[in-house]
XYZ file of C-alpha atoms in Angstrom:
648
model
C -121.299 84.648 72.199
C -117.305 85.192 71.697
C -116.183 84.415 68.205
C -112.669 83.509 68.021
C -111.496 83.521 63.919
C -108.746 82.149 63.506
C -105.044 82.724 60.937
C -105.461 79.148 59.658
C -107.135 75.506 61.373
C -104.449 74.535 62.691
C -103.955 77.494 65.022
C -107.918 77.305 65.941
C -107.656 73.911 66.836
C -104.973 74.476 69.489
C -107.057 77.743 70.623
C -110.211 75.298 71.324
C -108.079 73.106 72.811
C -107.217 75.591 75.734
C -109.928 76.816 76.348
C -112.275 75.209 79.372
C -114.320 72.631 78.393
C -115.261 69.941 75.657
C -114.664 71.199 72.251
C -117.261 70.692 69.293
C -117.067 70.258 66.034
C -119.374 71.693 63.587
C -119.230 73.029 59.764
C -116.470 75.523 59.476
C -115.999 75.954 63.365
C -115.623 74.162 66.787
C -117.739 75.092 69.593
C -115.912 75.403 73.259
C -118.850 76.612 75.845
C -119.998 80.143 75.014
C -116.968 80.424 72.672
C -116.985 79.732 68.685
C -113.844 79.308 66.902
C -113.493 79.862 63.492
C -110.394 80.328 61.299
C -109.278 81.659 57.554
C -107.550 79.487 55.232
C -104.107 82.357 55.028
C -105.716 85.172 52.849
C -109.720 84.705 52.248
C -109.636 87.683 49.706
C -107.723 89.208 47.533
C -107.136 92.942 45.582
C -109.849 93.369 42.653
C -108.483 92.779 39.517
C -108.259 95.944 36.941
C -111.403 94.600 35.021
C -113.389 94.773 38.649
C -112.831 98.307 38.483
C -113.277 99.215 34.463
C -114.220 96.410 32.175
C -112.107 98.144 29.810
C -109.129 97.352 31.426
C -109.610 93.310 30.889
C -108.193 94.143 27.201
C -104.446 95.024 28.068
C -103.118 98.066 26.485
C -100.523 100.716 27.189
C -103.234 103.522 27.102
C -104.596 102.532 30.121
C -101.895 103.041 32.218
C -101.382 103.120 34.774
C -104.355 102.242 36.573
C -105.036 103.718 39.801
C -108.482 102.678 41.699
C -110.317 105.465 43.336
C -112.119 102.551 45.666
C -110.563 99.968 46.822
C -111.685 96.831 46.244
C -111.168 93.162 47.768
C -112.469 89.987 45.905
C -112.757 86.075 47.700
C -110.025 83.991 46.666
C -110.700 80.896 44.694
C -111.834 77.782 47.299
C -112.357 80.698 49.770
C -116.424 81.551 49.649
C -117.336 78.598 51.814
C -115.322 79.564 54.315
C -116.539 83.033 54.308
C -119.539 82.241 54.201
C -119.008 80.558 57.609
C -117.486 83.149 59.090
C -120.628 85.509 57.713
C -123.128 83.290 59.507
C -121.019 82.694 62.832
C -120.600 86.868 63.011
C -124.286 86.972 63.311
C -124.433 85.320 66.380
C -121.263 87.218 67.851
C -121.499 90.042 70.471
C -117.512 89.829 70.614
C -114.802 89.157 67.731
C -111.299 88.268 68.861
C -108.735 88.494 66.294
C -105.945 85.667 66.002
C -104.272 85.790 63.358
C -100.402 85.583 63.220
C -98.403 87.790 65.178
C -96.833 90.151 62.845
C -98.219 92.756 60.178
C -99.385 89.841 57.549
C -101.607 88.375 60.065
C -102.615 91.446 61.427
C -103.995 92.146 58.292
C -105.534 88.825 56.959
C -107.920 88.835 59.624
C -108.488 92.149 59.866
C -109.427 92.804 56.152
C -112.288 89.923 56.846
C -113.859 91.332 59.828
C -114.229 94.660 58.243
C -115.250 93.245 54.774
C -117.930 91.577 56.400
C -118.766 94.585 57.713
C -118.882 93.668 61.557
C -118.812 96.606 64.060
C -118.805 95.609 67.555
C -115.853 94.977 69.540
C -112.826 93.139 68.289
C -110.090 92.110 70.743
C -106.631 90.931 69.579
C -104.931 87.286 70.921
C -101.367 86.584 69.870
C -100.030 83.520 69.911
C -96.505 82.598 68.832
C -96.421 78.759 69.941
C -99.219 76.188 69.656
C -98.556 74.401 72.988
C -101.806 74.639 75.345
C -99.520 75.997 78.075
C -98.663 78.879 75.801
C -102.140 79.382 74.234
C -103.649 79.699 77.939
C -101.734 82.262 79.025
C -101.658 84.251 75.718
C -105.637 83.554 76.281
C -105.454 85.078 79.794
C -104.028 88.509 78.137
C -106.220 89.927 75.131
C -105.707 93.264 74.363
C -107.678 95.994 72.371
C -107.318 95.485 68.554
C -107.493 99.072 67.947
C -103.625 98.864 69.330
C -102.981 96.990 66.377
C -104.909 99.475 63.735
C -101.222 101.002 62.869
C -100.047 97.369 61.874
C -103.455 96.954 60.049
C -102.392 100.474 57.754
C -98.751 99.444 56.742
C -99.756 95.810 55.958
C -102.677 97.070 53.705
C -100.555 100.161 52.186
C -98.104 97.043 51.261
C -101.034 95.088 49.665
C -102.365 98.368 47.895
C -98.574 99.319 46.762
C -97.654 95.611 45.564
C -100.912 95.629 43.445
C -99.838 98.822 41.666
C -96.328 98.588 41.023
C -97.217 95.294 40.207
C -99.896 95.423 37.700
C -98.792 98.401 35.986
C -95.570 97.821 35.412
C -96.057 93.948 34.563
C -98.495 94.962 32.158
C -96.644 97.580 30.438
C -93.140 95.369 29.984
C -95.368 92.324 28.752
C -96.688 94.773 26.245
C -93.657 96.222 24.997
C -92.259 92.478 25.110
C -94.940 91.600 22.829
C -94.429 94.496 20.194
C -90.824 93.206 20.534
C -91.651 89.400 19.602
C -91.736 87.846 23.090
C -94.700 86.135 23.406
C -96.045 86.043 27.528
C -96.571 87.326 30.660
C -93.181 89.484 31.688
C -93.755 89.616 35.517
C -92.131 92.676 37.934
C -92.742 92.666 41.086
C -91.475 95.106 43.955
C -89.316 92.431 45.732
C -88.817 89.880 43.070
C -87.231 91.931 40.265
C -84.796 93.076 42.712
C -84.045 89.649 43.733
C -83.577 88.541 39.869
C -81.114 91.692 39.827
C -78.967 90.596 41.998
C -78.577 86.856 40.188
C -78.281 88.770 36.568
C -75.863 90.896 37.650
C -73.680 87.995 39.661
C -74.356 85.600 36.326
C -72.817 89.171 34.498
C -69.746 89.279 37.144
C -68.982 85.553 36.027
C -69.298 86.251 32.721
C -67.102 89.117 32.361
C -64.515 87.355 34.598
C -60.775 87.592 32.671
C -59.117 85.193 35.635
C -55.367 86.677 36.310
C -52.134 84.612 37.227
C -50.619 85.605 40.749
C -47.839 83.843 42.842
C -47.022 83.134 46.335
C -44.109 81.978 47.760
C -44.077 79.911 50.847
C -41.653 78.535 53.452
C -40.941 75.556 55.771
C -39.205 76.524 59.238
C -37.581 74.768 61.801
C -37.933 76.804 65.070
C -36.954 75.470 68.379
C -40.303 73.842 68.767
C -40.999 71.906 65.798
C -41.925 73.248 62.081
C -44.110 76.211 61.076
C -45.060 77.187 57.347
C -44.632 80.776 56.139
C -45.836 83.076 53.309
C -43.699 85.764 51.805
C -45.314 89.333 52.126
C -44.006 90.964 49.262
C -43.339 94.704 49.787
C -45.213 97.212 47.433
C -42.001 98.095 45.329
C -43.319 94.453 43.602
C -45.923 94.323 41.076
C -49.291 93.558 43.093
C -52.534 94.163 42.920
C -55.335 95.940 45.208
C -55.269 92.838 47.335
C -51.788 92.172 47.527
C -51.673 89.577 45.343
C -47.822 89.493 43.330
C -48.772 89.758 40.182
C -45.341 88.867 38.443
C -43.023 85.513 38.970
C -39.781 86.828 38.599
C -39.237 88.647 41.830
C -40.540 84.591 43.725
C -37.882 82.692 41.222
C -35.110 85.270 42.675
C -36.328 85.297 46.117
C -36.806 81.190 46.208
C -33.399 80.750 44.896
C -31.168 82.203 47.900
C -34.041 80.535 50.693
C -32.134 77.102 50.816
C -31.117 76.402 54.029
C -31.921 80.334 54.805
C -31.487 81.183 58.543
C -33.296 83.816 60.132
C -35.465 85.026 63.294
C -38.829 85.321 64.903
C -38.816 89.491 64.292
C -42.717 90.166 65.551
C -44.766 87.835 67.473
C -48.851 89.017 68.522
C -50.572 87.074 70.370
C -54.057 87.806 70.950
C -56.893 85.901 73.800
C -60.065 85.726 72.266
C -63.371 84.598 73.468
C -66.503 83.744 71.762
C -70.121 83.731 72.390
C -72.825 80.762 70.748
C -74.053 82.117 67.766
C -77.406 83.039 68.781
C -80.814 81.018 68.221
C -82.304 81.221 65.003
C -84.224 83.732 63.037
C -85.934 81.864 60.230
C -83.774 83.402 57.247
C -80.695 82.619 59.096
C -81.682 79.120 59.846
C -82.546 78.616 55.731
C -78.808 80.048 55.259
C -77.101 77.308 57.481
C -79.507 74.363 56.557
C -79.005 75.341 53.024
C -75.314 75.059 53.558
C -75.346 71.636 55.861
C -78.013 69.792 53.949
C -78.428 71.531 51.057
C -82.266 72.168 51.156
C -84.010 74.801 49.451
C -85.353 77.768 51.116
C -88.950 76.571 50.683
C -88.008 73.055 51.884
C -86.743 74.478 55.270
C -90.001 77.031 55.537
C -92.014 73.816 54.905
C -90.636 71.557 57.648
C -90.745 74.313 60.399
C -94.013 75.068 59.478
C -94.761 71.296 59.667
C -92.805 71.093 63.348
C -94.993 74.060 64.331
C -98.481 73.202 63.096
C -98.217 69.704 62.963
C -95.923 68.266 65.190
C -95.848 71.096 67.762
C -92.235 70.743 68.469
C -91.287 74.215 67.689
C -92.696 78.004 68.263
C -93.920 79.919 65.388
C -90.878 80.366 62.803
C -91.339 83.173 60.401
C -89.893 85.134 62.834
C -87.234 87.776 61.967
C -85.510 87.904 65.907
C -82.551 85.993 67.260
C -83.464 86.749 70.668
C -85.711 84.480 73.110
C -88.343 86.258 75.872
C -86.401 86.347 79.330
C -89.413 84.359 81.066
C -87.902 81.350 78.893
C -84.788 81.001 81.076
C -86.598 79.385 83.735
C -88.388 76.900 81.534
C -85.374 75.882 79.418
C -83.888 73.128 81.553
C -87.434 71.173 81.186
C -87.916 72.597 77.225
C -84.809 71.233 76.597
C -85.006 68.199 78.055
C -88.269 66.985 76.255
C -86.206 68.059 72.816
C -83.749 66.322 73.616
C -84.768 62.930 74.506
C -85.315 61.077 71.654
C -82.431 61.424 69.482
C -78.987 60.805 70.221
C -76.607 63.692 69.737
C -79.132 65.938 71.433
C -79.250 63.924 74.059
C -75.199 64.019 74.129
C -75.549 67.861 73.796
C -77.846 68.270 76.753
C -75.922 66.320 78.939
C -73.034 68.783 78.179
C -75.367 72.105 79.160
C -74.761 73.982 82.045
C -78.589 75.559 82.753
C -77.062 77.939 85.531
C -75.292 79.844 82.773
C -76.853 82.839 81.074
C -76.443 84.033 77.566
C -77.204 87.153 75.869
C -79.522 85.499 74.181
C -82.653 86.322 76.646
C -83.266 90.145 76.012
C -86.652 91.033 76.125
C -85.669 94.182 74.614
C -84.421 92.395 71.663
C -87.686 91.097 71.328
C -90.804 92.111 68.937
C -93.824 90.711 67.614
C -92.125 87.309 67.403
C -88.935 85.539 69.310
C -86.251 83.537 67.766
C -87.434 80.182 66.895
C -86.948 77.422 69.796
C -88.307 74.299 70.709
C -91.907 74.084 72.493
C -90.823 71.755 75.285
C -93.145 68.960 73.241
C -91.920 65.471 74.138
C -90.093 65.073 70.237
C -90.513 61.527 68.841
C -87.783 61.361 66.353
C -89.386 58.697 64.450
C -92.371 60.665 63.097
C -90.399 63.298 61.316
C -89.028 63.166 57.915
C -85.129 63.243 57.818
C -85.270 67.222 56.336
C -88.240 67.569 59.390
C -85.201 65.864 61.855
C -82.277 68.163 60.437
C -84.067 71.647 60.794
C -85.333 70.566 64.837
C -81.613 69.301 65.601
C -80.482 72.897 64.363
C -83.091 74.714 66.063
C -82.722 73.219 69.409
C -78.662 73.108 69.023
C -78.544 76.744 68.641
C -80.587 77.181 71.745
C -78.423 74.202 73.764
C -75.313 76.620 72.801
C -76.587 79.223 75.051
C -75.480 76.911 78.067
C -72.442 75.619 77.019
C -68.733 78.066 77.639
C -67.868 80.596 75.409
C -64.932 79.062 72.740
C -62.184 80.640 74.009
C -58.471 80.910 72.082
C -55.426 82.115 71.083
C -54.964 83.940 68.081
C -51.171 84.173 67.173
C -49.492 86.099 64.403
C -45.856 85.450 64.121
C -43.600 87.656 61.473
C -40.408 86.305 61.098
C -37.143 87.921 59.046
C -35.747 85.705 56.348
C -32.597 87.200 53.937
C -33.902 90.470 54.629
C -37.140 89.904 53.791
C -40.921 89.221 56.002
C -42.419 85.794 55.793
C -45.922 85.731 58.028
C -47.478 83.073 59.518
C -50.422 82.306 61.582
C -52.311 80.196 64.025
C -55.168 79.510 66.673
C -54.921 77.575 69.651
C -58.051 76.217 71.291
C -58.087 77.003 75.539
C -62.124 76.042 75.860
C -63.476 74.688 73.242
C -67.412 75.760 74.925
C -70.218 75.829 72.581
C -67.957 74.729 69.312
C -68.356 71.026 69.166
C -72.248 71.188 68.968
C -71.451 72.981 65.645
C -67.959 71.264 64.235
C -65.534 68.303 65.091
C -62.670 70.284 63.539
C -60.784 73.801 64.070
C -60.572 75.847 60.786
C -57.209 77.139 62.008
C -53.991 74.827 62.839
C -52.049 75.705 65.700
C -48.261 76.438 65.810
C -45.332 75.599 67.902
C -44.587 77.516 70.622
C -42.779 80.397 69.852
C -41.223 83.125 71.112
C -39.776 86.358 69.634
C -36.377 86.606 68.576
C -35.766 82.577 68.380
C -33.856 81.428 65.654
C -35.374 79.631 62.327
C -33.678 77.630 59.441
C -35.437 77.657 55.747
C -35.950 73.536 55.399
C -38.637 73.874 52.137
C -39.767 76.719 49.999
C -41.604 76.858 46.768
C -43.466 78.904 44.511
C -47.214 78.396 43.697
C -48.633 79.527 40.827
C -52.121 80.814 41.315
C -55.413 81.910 39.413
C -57.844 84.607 40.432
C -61.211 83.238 40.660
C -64.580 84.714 39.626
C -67.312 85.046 41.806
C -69.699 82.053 43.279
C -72.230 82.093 41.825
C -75.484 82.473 44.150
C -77.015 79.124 45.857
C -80.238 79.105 47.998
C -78.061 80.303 51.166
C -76.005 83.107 49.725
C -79.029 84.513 47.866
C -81.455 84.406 51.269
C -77.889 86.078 53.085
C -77.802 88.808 50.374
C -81.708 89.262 50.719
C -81.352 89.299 54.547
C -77.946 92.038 54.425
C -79.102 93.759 51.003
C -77.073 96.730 52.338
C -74.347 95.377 50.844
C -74.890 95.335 47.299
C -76.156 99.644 47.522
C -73.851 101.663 46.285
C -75.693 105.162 47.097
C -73.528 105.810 51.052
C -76.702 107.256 52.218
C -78.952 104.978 51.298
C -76.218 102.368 52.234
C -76.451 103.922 55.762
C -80.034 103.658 56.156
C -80.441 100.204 54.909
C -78.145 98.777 57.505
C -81.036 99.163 60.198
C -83.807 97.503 58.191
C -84.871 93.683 57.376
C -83.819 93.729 54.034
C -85.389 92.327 50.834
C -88.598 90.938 51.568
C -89.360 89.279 54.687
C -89.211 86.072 56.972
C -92.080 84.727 55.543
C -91.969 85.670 51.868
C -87.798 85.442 50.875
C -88.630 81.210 49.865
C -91.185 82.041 48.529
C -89.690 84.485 45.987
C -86.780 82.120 45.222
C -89.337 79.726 44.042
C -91.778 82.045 42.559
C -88.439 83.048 40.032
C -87.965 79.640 39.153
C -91.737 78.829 38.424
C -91.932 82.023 36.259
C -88.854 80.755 34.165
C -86.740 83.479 35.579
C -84.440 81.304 37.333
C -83.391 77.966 37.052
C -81.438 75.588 39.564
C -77.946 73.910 38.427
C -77.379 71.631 41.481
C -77.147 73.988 43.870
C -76.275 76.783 41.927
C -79.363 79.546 40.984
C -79.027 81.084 37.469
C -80.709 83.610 35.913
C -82.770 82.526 32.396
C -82.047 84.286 29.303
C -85.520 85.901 29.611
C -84.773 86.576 33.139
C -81.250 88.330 31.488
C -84.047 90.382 29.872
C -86.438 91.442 31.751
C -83.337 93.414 33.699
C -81.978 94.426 30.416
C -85.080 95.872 29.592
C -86.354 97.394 32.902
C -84.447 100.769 34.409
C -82.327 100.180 36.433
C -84.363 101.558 39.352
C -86.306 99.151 39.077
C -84.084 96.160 39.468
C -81.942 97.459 42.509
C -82.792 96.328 46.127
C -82.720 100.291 47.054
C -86.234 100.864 46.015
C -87.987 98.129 47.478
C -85.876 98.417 51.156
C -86.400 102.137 51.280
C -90.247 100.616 50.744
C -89.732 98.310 54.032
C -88.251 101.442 55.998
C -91.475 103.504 55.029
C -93.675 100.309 56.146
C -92.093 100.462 59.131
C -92.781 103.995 59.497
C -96.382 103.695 58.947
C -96.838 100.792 61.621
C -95.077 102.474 64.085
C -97.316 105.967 63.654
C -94.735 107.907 62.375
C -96.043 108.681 59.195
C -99.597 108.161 57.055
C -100.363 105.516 54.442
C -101.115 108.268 51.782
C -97.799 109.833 51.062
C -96.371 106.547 50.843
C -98.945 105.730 48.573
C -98.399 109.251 46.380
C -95.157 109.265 46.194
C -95.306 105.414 44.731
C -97.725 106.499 41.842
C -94.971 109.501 40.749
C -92.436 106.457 40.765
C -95.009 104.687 38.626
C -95.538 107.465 36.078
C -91.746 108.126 35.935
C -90.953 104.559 35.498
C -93.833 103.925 32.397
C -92.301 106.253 30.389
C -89.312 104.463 30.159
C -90.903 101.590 28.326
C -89.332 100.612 25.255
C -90.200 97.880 22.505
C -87.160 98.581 20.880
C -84.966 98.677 24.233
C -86.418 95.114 24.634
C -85.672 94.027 21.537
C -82.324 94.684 21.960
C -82.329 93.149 25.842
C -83.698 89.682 24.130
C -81.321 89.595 21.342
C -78.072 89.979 23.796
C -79.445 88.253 26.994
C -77.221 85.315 27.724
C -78.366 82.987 30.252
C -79.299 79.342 31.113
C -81.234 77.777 29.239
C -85.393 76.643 30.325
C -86.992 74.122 29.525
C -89.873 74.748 27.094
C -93.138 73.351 27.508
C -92.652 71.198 24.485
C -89.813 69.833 25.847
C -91.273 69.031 29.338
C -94.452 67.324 27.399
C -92.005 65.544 24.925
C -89.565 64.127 27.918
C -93.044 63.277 29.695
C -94.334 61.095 27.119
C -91.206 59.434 27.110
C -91.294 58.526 30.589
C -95.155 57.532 30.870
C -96.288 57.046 27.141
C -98.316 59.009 25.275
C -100.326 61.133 26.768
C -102.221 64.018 25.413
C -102.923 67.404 27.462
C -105.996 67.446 29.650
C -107.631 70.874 28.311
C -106.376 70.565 24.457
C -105.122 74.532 24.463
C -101.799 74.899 22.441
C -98.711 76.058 24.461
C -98.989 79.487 22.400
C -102.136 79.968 23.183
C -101.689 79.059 27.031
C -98.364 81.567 26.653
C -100.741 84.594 25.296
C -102.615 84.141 28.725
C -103.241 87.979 29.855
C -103.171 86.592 33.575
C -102.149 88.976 35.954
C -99.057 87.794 37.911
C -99.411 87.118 41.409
């Protein structure tokens, strides 16, 4: 008997649906001939707790760390002992496991860790799946490989889960401590990804903070040319006042200037003109879809995650989108006429869209070379009923499948002109784009960012008609929203300042993952360390803090990116789990010792920050709004605050 177990149900149902014959349905599996599916529910078990391994270490206390288990140990997760228990009994009657979970080093490993803590020891076979269609399934059906392949996967994703748990625990337990013998009473969560994360919106909230804003001018002109009318700015030279961005930082040199321009005559000294094309921007990886529906819609990381993973598990309609690739499989060309096509059908401006696609053209877009565990996201070629999905559900598939329409359309192809023209001896510059194709742009905007101007050519006369002086304000930073924080996450390079490590971040995912960077935003906000202002995320005064408090090394994205790198290393057999391991626990010993009660007392006495919500608060403005109505379990907030629960 095969036994098929499964990532989650709704992948095992579309597995017994391609397989030959009449599916069955029976407790915790579905029968399909000589074949038994099964599936997990995500992660069946979990790392021990520190009480699991001493019972000493239940009582929380800085003596104990850090804590470092000799043996391993994995625990069910809540809800999850039926389930294994299923799986238990269905691996008796196995002479063959196949192993379908997700296809990337999570799923790899939440399988995995079940078959072996079950302690099964025949053959296991791998099956990867990336869309839920039955065509799809069938064929990745017709191709299982040897799991062992996968065993190097299997290492890095547990040396993650093993390194997570430590740096977590430890150092979560050591700042709540020191929090407490400074006066803050709960839990004081780090984690290896979110700390960083919280970094970078302290340290923006800090920018904005410290902002002095600075007066600057500009001086502008109105031409006549030969052609029609053309506005100018005044490039002061750097005998002016001006600052590292050219900015003129004084108005006196603009009144005397803007006083002799009346009526001015001149020429056209320098004219560049530049043809440009431009290809589609490519379809989606999931992080860069959250950053454009974020900035369309305005939805939430976690609201985008949850309606592709409602189009892929429930609807169908797309292929699976955790994916970190931009790039589609080349054996996806042929079928994209037809794909597209069912996409399309039901809603209007895709329909308009397709009719606009040339499918003879052929974008960069299919590289198989490009492509990994997982392909950019794309539609599944499932007839779409617009009417089933919710408008967010509508707004993330008319993305998705727009991206991959632009693949057929013409590149946008322009001019790019730069004219410099000479005006009582000094150089006023302006600056256009004309449109020659626009290709691929409508699908993504009805206007051009960039107005064109007159035609022009060099040495033409021009006559001053307007000028004026503005006066202007340096602004301070933006302050992070859902898409600018998942952009900094996904390019984290940018905010290193070490060159080398600057260097080597450039070629790696970033901070966190596909599947995890939502999750964090949220996680932040839950915790109290965040909190949403329209769109805006701010940092908490106890998220000010906790980065007050902490080293610095250990709220910087270089730590936790160099982590990635060395994950990376491990799945692709270039290096053990151990040293990775080792070298973590000297960072954990090094970064104890730094912590301080009286350090934190200090942090919470200066941290500025937005304000939370307190639980007395949120239970007062709740009785307002639905009566009176008394807590469920009867524990005090204090007490519920003095929980000792580890953070997740």
């Amino acid at each position: 008997m095969r036994l098929i177990i499964a990532e989650k149900p709704s992948l095992a149902r579309a597995i017994a649906d391609a397989l030959p014959g009449s599916p069955k349905r029976e407790d915790g599996a579905i029968v399909v001939g000589d074949t038994l599916v099964t599936w997990c529910l995500g992660h069946l078990l979990e790392q021990a707790p520190p009480d699991a391994y001493d019972p000493a270490y239940k009582q929380w206390r800085l003596d104990h760390l850090p804590i470092l288990p000799q043996q391993w140990k994995l625990i069910p997760r809540p809800k999850a002992r039926g389930q294994l228990a299923v799986i238990r009994r269905l691996l008796k009657q196995a002479s063959l496991v196949v192993h379908a979970g997700d296809p990337d080093r999570e799923g790899q490993l939440l399988v995995q860790e079940v078959i072996h803590h079950l302690g099964w020891k025949g053959p296991v076979l791998r099956l990867l799946v990336s869309d839920l269609n039955r065509p799809a399934v069938s064929k990745a059906l017709e191709h299982l490989e040897d799991n062992t392949r996968y065993q190097p996967l299997y290492r890095a994703a547990e040396a993650r889960s093993r390194a997570d748990w430590l740096y977590g625990i430890n150092l979560s337990r050591a700042w709540t401590l020191v929090g407490r013998q400074a006066g803050h009473d709960g839990v004081l969560s780090v984690g290896r990804v979110q700390t960083p994360v919280l970094g970078l919106v302290v340290r923006r909230d800090a920018e904005i903070a410290a902002f002095q804003p600075r007066p600057f001018y500009v001086l502008w002109v109105d031409l006549a040319v030969e052609h029609g009318q053309l506005r100018a700015w005044w490039q002061p030279g750097e005998h002016h006042s001006l600052d590292d961005q050219g900015r003129l930082l004084t108005r006196a040199p603009a009144e005397d200037l803007v006083a002799r321009l009346p009526g001015a005559k001149g020429k056209l000294a320098r004219l560049e003109t530049h043809h440009k094309r431009q290809a589609a921007p490519l379809p989606y990886s999931l992080s860069a879809l959250q950053v454009d529906a974020a900035r369309r819609y305005k939805l939430s990381a976690k609201a985008v995650l949850d309606a592709c993973q409602s189009l892929y598990e429930r609807h169908k309609l797309i292929t699976y989108p955790r994916s970190d690739c931009r790039y589609l499989p080349e054996t996806h060309f042929a079928l994209a006429q037809k794909t597209l096509k069912n996409a399309c059908g039901s809603d209007d401006s895709l329909a308009q869209w397709l009719a606009g696609a040339d499918f003879t053209r052929r974008s960069k877009a299919w590289n198989d070379s490009k492509v990994g565990a997982h392909h950019a996201l794309a539609p599944t070629g499932t007839q779409a009923d617009m009417s089933r999905l919710s408008n967010t559900e509508a707004n993330v598939f008319r993305l998705i499948v727009r991206n991959v329409l632009a693949q057929f359309y013409p590149m946008l192809s322009f001019r790019e002109i730069k004219a410099e023209f000479d005006i009582a001896g000094e150089i006023f510059r302006a600056q256009g784009r004309e449109i020659l194709e626009p290709g691929w742009k409508p699908l993504f905007t009805t206007r051009d960012e960039a107005l064109p101007l007159p035609p022009l050519h060099e040495g033409e006369p021009a006559t001053v008609i307007d000028q004026a002086v503005e006066d202007r304000e340096t602004r301070p930073p933006e302050p992070f929203t859902d898409a600018s924080l998942i952009k900094a996450m996904m390019n984290i390079a940018r905010y290193v300042e070490d060159p080398e490590v600057k260097r080597t971040l450039r070629d790696t995912d970033g901070l966190g993952t596909e599947a995890t960077r939502a999750g964090i935003i949220e996680t932040l906000i839950t915790r109290g360390y965040l909190v949403r202002q329209q769109n805006a995320l701010r940092a908490s005064r106890t998220g000010h803090a906790l980065i007050k408090a902490l080293p610095e090394a250990a709220s910087r994205p270089e730590r936790t990116a160099l982590w990635e790198q060395r994950l990376t290393a491990i799945a692709e057999q270039e290096t053990a789990p151990a040293p990775f391991l080792d070298s973590l626990i000297t960072d954990l010993r090094e970064l104890l010792a730094t912590a301080d009660a009286s350090r934190m007392h200090d942090a919470f006495g200066s941290a500025q920050g937005v304000e939370v919500p307190t639980r007395a608060k949120l239970q007062t403005k709740g009785r307002r709004n639905s009566g009176a109505r008394r807590s469920s379990n009867g524990k005090s907030a204090t007490r519920r605050r003095r929980s000792n629960k580890e953070p997740s």
